[in-house]
mmCIF file of C-alpha atoms in Angstrom:
data_model
loop_
_atom_site.group_PDB
_atom_site.id
_atom_site.type_symbol
_atom_site.label_atom_id
_atom_site.label_comp_id
_atom_site.label_asym_id
_atom_site.label_seq_id
_atom_site.Cartn_x
_atom_site.Cartn_y
_atom_site.Cartn_z
ATOM 1 C CA MET X 70 -27.480 -5.137 -28.741
ATOM 2 C CA ASP X 71 -23.721 -5.922 -29.315
ATOM 3 C CA GLY X 72 -22.178 -7.946 -32.073
ATOM 4 C CA MET X 73 -22.256 -11.545 -30.485
ATOM 5 C CA ALA X 74 -25.856 -10.909 -29.868
ATOM 6 C CA ARG X 75 -26.694 -10.075 -33.292
ATOM 7 C CA LYS X 76 -24.982 -13.336 -34.428
ATOM 8 C CA ARG X 77 -27.029 -15.489 -32.082
ATOM 9 C CA LEU X 78 -30.329 -13.601 -33.027
ATOM 10 C CA ARG X 79 -29.758 -13.946 -36.812
ATOM 11 C CA MET X 80 -29.022 -17.657 -36.061
ATOM 12 C CA MET X 81 -32.115 -18.295 -34.090
ATOM 13 C CA VAL X 82 -34.352 -16.644 -36.602
ATOM 14 C CA LYS X 83 -32.905 -18.676 -39.352
ATOM 15 C CA GLU X 84 -33.647 -21.882 -37.048
ATOM 16 C CA GLY X 85 -37.264 -21.036 -37.008
ATOM 17 C CA LEU X 86 -38.019 -18.736 -34.000
ATOM 18 C CA SER X 87 -39.776 -15.441 -34.119
ATOM 19 C CA THR X 88 -37.494 -12.169 -33.650
ATOM 20 C CA SER X 89 -39.365 -11.321 -30.335
ATOM 21 C CA CYS X 90 -38.798 -14.868 -29.003
ATOM 22 C CA ALA X 91 -35.247 -15.060 -30.104
ATOM 23 C CA GLN X 92 -34.635 -11.440 -28.496
ATOM 24 C CA ASP X 93 -36.559 -12.526 -24.865
ATOM 25 C CA LEU X 94 -34.475 -15.707 -24.873
ATOM 26 C CA LEU X 95 -31.207 -14.092 -25.712
ATOM 27 C CA ALA X 96 -32.057 -11.450 -22.822
ATOM 28 C CA ALA X 97 -32.449 -14.238 -20.374
ATOM 29 C CA THR X 98 -28.969 -15.920 -21.332
ATOM 30 C CA ILE X 99 -26.419 -13.118 -22.143
ATOM 31 C CA ALA X 100 -24.020 -12.368 -19.488
ATOM 32 C CA PRO X 101 -23.605 -8.714 -18.226
ATOM 33 C CA SER X 102 -19.978 -8.763 -19.161
ATOM 34 C CA THR X 103 -20.783 -9.991 -22.688
ATOM 35 C CA LYS X 104 -23.323 -7.439 -23.409
ATOM 36 C CA LYS X 105 -20.760 -4.657 -22.632
ATOM 37 C CA ARG X 106 -18.175 -6.106 -24.681
ATOM 38 C CA TYR X 107 -17.127 -3.796 -27.716
ATOM 39 C CA GLN X 108 -20.459 -1.837 -27.430
ATOM 40 C CA LEU X 109 -18.948 1.620 -27.694
ATOM 41 C CA GLN X 110 -17.112 0.636 -30.801
ATOM 42 C CA GLN X 111 -19.996 -1.182 -32.355
ATOM 43 C CA ARG X 112 -22.120 1.761 -31.617
ATOM 44 C CA GLU X 113 -19.777 3.983 -33.199
ATOM 45 C CA PHE X 114 -19.261 1.916 -36.650
ATOM 46 C CA THR X 115 -23.226 1.655 -36.690
ATOM 47 C CA ASN X 116 -23.899 5.431 -36.387
ATOM 48 C CA TRP X 117 -21.060 5.948 -39.197
ATOM 49 C CA MET X 118 -22.696 3.433 -41.416
ATOM 50 C CA ARG X 119 -26.149 5.154 -41.377
ATOM 51 C CA ALA X 120 -24.651 8.612 -41.508
ATOM 52 C CA ALA X 121 -22.982 7.568 -44.742
ATOM 53 C CA GLY X 122 -26.283 5.730 -46.044
ATOM 54 C CA HIS X 123 -25.277 2.338 -45.705
ATOM 55 C CA ASP X 124 -26.819 -0.580 -43.861
ATOM 56 C CA PRO X 125 -24.629 -1.820 -40.852
ATOM 57 C CA ASP X 126 -26.366 -5.247 -40.894
ATOM 58 C CA GLU X 127 -24.752 -5.519 -44.511
ATOM 59 C CA PHE X 128 -21.199 -7.011 -44.153
ATOM 60 C CA SER X 129 -18.769 -4.902 -46.625
ATOM 61 C CA VAL X 130 -15.011 -5.084 -46.342
ATOM 62 C CA PRO X 131 -14.320 -1.519 -48.305
ATOM 63 C CA LEU X 132 -16.747 -0.025 -45.735
ATOM 64 C CA ILE X 133 -15.342 -1.506 -42.604
ATOM 65 C CA VAL X 134 -11.690 -0.609 -44.051
ATOM 66 C CA GLU X 135 -12.917 3.032 -44.557
ATOM 67 C CA PHE X 136 -14.110 3.340 -41.051
ATOM 68 C CA LEU X 137 -10.924 1.916 -39.572
ATOM 69 C CA TYR X 138 -8.750 4.333 -41.936
ATOM 70 C CA ASN X 139 -11.269 7.382 -40.864
ATOM 71 C CA GLY X 140 -10.545 6.486 -37.411
ATOM 72 C CA TRP X 141 -6.674 6.403 -37.902
ATOM 73 C CA THR X 142 -6.298 9.564 -40.057
ATOM 74 C CA LYS X 143 -9.097 11.740 -38.479
ATOM 75 C CA LEU X 144 -9.394 10.700 -35.249
ATOM 76 C CA GLY X 145 -5.958 9.832 -34.363
ATOM 77 C CA TRP X 146 -6.401 6.446 -33.333
ATOM 78 C CA SER X 147 -3.279 4.437 -32.849
ATOM 79 C CA ALA X 148 -2.528 0.719 -34.398
ATOM 80 C CA SER X 149 -3.978 -1.034 -31.279
ATOM 81 C CA THR X 150 -7.203 1.285 -31.266
ATOM 82 C CA VAL X 151 -7.452 0.278 -35.034
ATOM 83 C CA ASN X 152 -7.117 -3.274 -33.972
ATOM 84 C CA VAL X 153 -9.851 -3.164 -31.208
ATOM 85 C CA ASN X 154 -12.261 -1.400 -33.592
ATOM 86 C CA LYS X 155 -11.378 -4.119 -36.308
ATOM 87 C CA CYS X 156 -12.235 -6.919 -33.697
ATOM 88 C CA ALA X 157 -15.511 -5.189 -32.585
ATOM 89 C CA VAL X 158 -16.916 -4.551 -36.250
ATOM 90 C CA LEU X 159 -15.888 -8.076 -37.202
ATOM 91 C CA ASP X 160 -17.845 -9.497 -34.032
ATOM 92 C CA MET X 161 -21.154 -8.025 -35.402
ATOM 93 C CA TYR X 162 -21.223 -10.562 -38.305
ATOM 94 C CA ASP X 163 -21.597 -14.114 -39.089
ATOM 95 C CA VAL X 164 -18.645 -14.334 -41.029
ATOM 96 C CA ASP X 165 -15.182 -15.989 -40.727
ATOM 97 C CA ASN X 166 -12.626 -13.226 -39.828
ATOM 98 C CA SER X 167 -10.236 -14.424 -42.587
ATOM 99 C CA LEU X 168 -12.587 -12.888 -45.142
ATOM 100 C CA PHE X 169 -11.451 -9.243 -43.991
ATOM 101 C CA ASN X 170 -7.958 -9.927 -43.003
ATOM 102 C CA ASN X 171 -7.115 -11.908 -46.095
ATOM 103 C CA HIS X 172 -8.830 -9.111 -48.323
ATOM 104 C CA ARG X 173 -6.015 -6.909 -49.996
ATOM 105 C CA TYR X 174 -7.956 -3.971 -48.595
ATOM 106 C CA ALA X 175 -7.353 -4.988 -45.179
ATOM 107 C CA MET X 176 -3.930 -6.052 -45.664
ATOM 108 C CA GLN X 177 -2.858 -2.832 -47.311
ATOM 109 C CA LEU X 178 -4.535 -0.779 -44.315
ATOM 110 C CA SER X 179 -2.876 -3.176 -41.928
ATOM 111 C CA ALA X 180 0.792 -2.472 -43.478
ATOM 112 C CA LEU X 181 -0.109 1.415 -43.651
ATOM 113 C CA VAL X 182 -1.031 1.464 -40.036
ATOM 114 C CA LYS X 183 2.206 -0.645 -38.875
ATOM 115 C CA ARG X 184 4.559 2.062 -40.742
ATOM 116 C CA ARG X 185 5.838 4.027 -38.019
ATOM 117 C CA ASP X 186 7.665 6.467 -40.021
ATOM 118 C CA LEU X 187 4.453 7.412 -42.343
ATOM 119 C CA LYS X 188 2.967 10.646 -41.162
ATOM 120 C CA VAL X 189 -0.672 10.972 -40.978
ATOM 121 C CA VAL X 190 -1.985 13.902 -43.266
ATOM 122 C CA LYS X 191 -5.309 15.262 -42.537
ATOM 123 C CA ASP X 192 -7.650 16.954 -44.869
ATOM 124 C CA THR X 193 -6.046 20.295 -45.121
ATOM 125 C CA PRO X 194 -6.514 22.734 -47.902
ATOM 126 C CA VAL X 195 -3.616 23.843 -49.717
ATOM 127 C CA ASP X 196 -3.700 27.029 -51.811
ATOM 128 C CA ILE X 197 -1.493 26.566 -55.037
ATOM 129 C CA THR X 198 -2.651 29.953 -56.538
ATOM 130 C CA PRO X 199 0.786 31.545 -55.918
ATOM 131 C CA VAL X 200 2.885 28.809 -57.567
ATOM 132 C CA LEU X 201 0.433 28.992 -60.708
ATOM 133 C CA ALA X 202 0.743 32.891 -60.815
ATOM 134 C CA LEU X 203 4.453 32.215 -60.847
ATOM 135 C CA PHE X 204 4.146 29.802 -63.584
ATOM 136 C CA ARG X 205 2.007 32.146 -65.485
ATOM 137 C CA SER X 206 4.448 35.063 -64.940
ATOM 138 C CA TRP X 207 7.123 32.770 -66.724
ATOM 139 C CA GLY X 208 5.232 32.927 -69.842
ATOM 140 C CA PRO X 209 4.893 30.076 -72.241
ATOM 141 C CA ASN X 210 6.600 26.968 -72.311
ATOM 142 C CA GLU X 211 8.610 27.520 -75.526
ATOM 143 C CA SER X 212 10.158 30.538 -74.018
ATOM 144 C CA LEU X 213 11.399 28.959 -70.637
ATOM 145 C CA SER X 214 14.862 28.552 -69.439
ATOM 146 C CA LEU X 215 16.067 24.815 -68.854
ATOM 147 C CA GLU X 216 16.171 25.509 -65.236
ATOM 148 C CA ASN X 217 12.435 27.131 -65.229
ATOM 149 C CA LEU X 218 11.042 24.401 -67.349
ATOM 150 C CA THR X 219 12.703 21.837 -65.058
ATOM 151 C CA SER X 220 11.232 23.367 -62.084
ATOM 152 C CA LYS X 221 7.650 23.578 -63.547
ATOM 153 C CA THR X 222 7.625 19.810 -64.872
ATOM 154 C CA ALA X 223 8.997 18.434 -61.567
ATOM 155 C CA TRP X 224 6.149 20.224 -59.692
ATOM 156 C CA LEU X 225 3.592 19.321 -62.100
ATOM 157 C CA LEU X 226 4.593 15.828 -62.034
ATOM 158 C CA GLY X 227 4.408 15.686 -58.275
ATOM 159 C CA VAL X 228 0.997 17.424 -57.962
ATOM 160 C CA ALA X 229 -1.089 16.277 -61.235
ATOM 161 C CA GLY X 230 0.534 12.858 -61.081
ATOM 162 C CA PHE X 231 0.757 11.910 -57.368
ATOM 163 C CA MET X 232 4.391 10.894 -58.196
ATOM 164 C CA ARG X 233 6.951 10.465 -55.569
ATOM 165 C CA PRO X 234 10.792 11.179 -56.388
ATOM 166 C CA ASP X 235 11.469 7.085 -56.450
ATOM 167 C CA ASP X 236 8.636 7.177 -59.175
ATOM 168 C CA LEU X 237 10.269 10.192 -61.127
ATOM 169 C CA ARG X 238 13.486 8.366 -60.955
ATOM 170 C CA CYS X 239 11.777 5.328 -62.569
ATOM 171 C CA VAL X 240 10.180 6.847 -65.632
ATOM 172 C CA ASP X 241 11.101 5.216 -68.831
ATOM 173 C CA VAL X 242 11.227 8.114 -71.207
ATOM 174 C CA ALA X 243 11.458 5.593 -74.193
ATOM 175 C CA LYS X 244 7.709 3.928 -73.390
ATOM 176 C CA SER X 245 6.522 7.578 -72.499
ATOM 177 C CA ARG X 246 4.049 9.541 -74.838
ATOM 178 C CA VAL X 247 2.510 12.545 -75.525
ATOM 179 C CA ARG X 248 -0.784 11.669 -77.242
ATOM 180 C CA SER X 249 -2.183 13.748 -79.838
ATOM 181 C CA ASN X 250 -4.979 15.155 -77.569
ATOM 182 C CA GLY X 251 -2.261 16.381 -75.237
ATOM 183 C CA THR X 252 -2.202 13.959 -72.523
ATOM 184 C CA LEU X 253 1.149 12.933 -71.181
ATOM 185 C CA SER X 254 1.524 8.850 -70.552
ATOM 186 C CA LEU X 255 4.353 8.231 -68.291
ATOM 187 C CA CYS X 256 5.569 4.515 -68.072
ATOM 188 C CA ILE X 257 7.079 3.881 -64.461
ATOM 189 C CA LEU X 258 9.057 0.874 -63.994
ATOM 190 C CA ALA X 259 9.107 -0.646 -60.254
ATOM 191 C CA PRO X 260 11.968 -3.140 -60.254
ATOM 192 C CA LYS X 261 10.883 -4.184 -56.421
ATOM 193 C CA GLU X 262 7.442 -4.871 -57.404
ATOM 194 C CA LYS X 263 7.140 -8.460 -59.359
ATOM 195 C CA THR X 264 4.273 -10.245 -61.007
ATOM 196 C CA GLY X 265 5.154 -13.585 -62.055
ATOM 197 C CA GLY X 266 8.729 -12.962 -61.970
ATOM 198 C CA SER X 267 8.446 -9.904 -64.124
ATOM 199 C CA SER X 268 8.828 -6.073 -63.039
ATOM 200 C CA VAL X 269 5.458 -4.488 -62.834
ATOM 201 C CA GLU X 270 5.030 -1.375 -64.915
ATOM 202 C CA THR X 271 2.555 1.478 -64.295
ATOM 203 C CA VAL X 272 1.108 4.025 -66.677
ATOM 204 C CA ILE X 273 0.211 7.480 -65.234
ATOM 205 C CA HIS X 274 -1.855 9.634 -67.661
ATOM 206 C CA ILE X 275 -1.685 13.687 -67.112
ATOM 207 C CA SER X 276 -4.498 15.612 -69.042
ATOM 208 C CA PRO X 277 -3.864 19.173 -70.247
ATOM 209 C CA THR X 278 -5.468 21.942 -68.843
ATOM 210 C CA GLN X 279 -5.606 25.839 -69.728
ATOM 211 C CA ASP X 280 -2.806 26.431 -67.336
#
């Protein structure tokens, strides 16, 4: 049963018909072309939801976004394929499409997919053992040269703090702190991001480890 049929079935049951009666009436009225529409995409979404332990009949923006993101990053979907699957999934529910399209997660995903210059990175394990071995061979931070200390700091900020070069350039040293437990708190200024006319500040916390 496709999404439109699901909608009609739930509506008919709400109006008082039994499920079996509603199903028989629908089978006699739905055109073959309508039955085929979106069936493949909806079946894939239903299987994906069930495999993840979720009820496909429950409308959830985060789960739909996760499904579309999974297809885009792991299955190589194009922007048009993502949109087709989105329309197919939304067709399964008795909700206004704007509830999904206006949600911040959906809007962020749409912007992400449209960025032509963005390269999709699949789940590929990265071995950082050689880098850690090099850092250990340098010895404690107190004895490092300025060059090695700078290299080590830049690498740790990029990996542990998930910081881009633009973020590193926007660190406000005056507002950054090393707390008593050893945690490094960096204040990132983002002049292009505004909230109520004021620049947005983001704080990134990096906790110490044995290495």
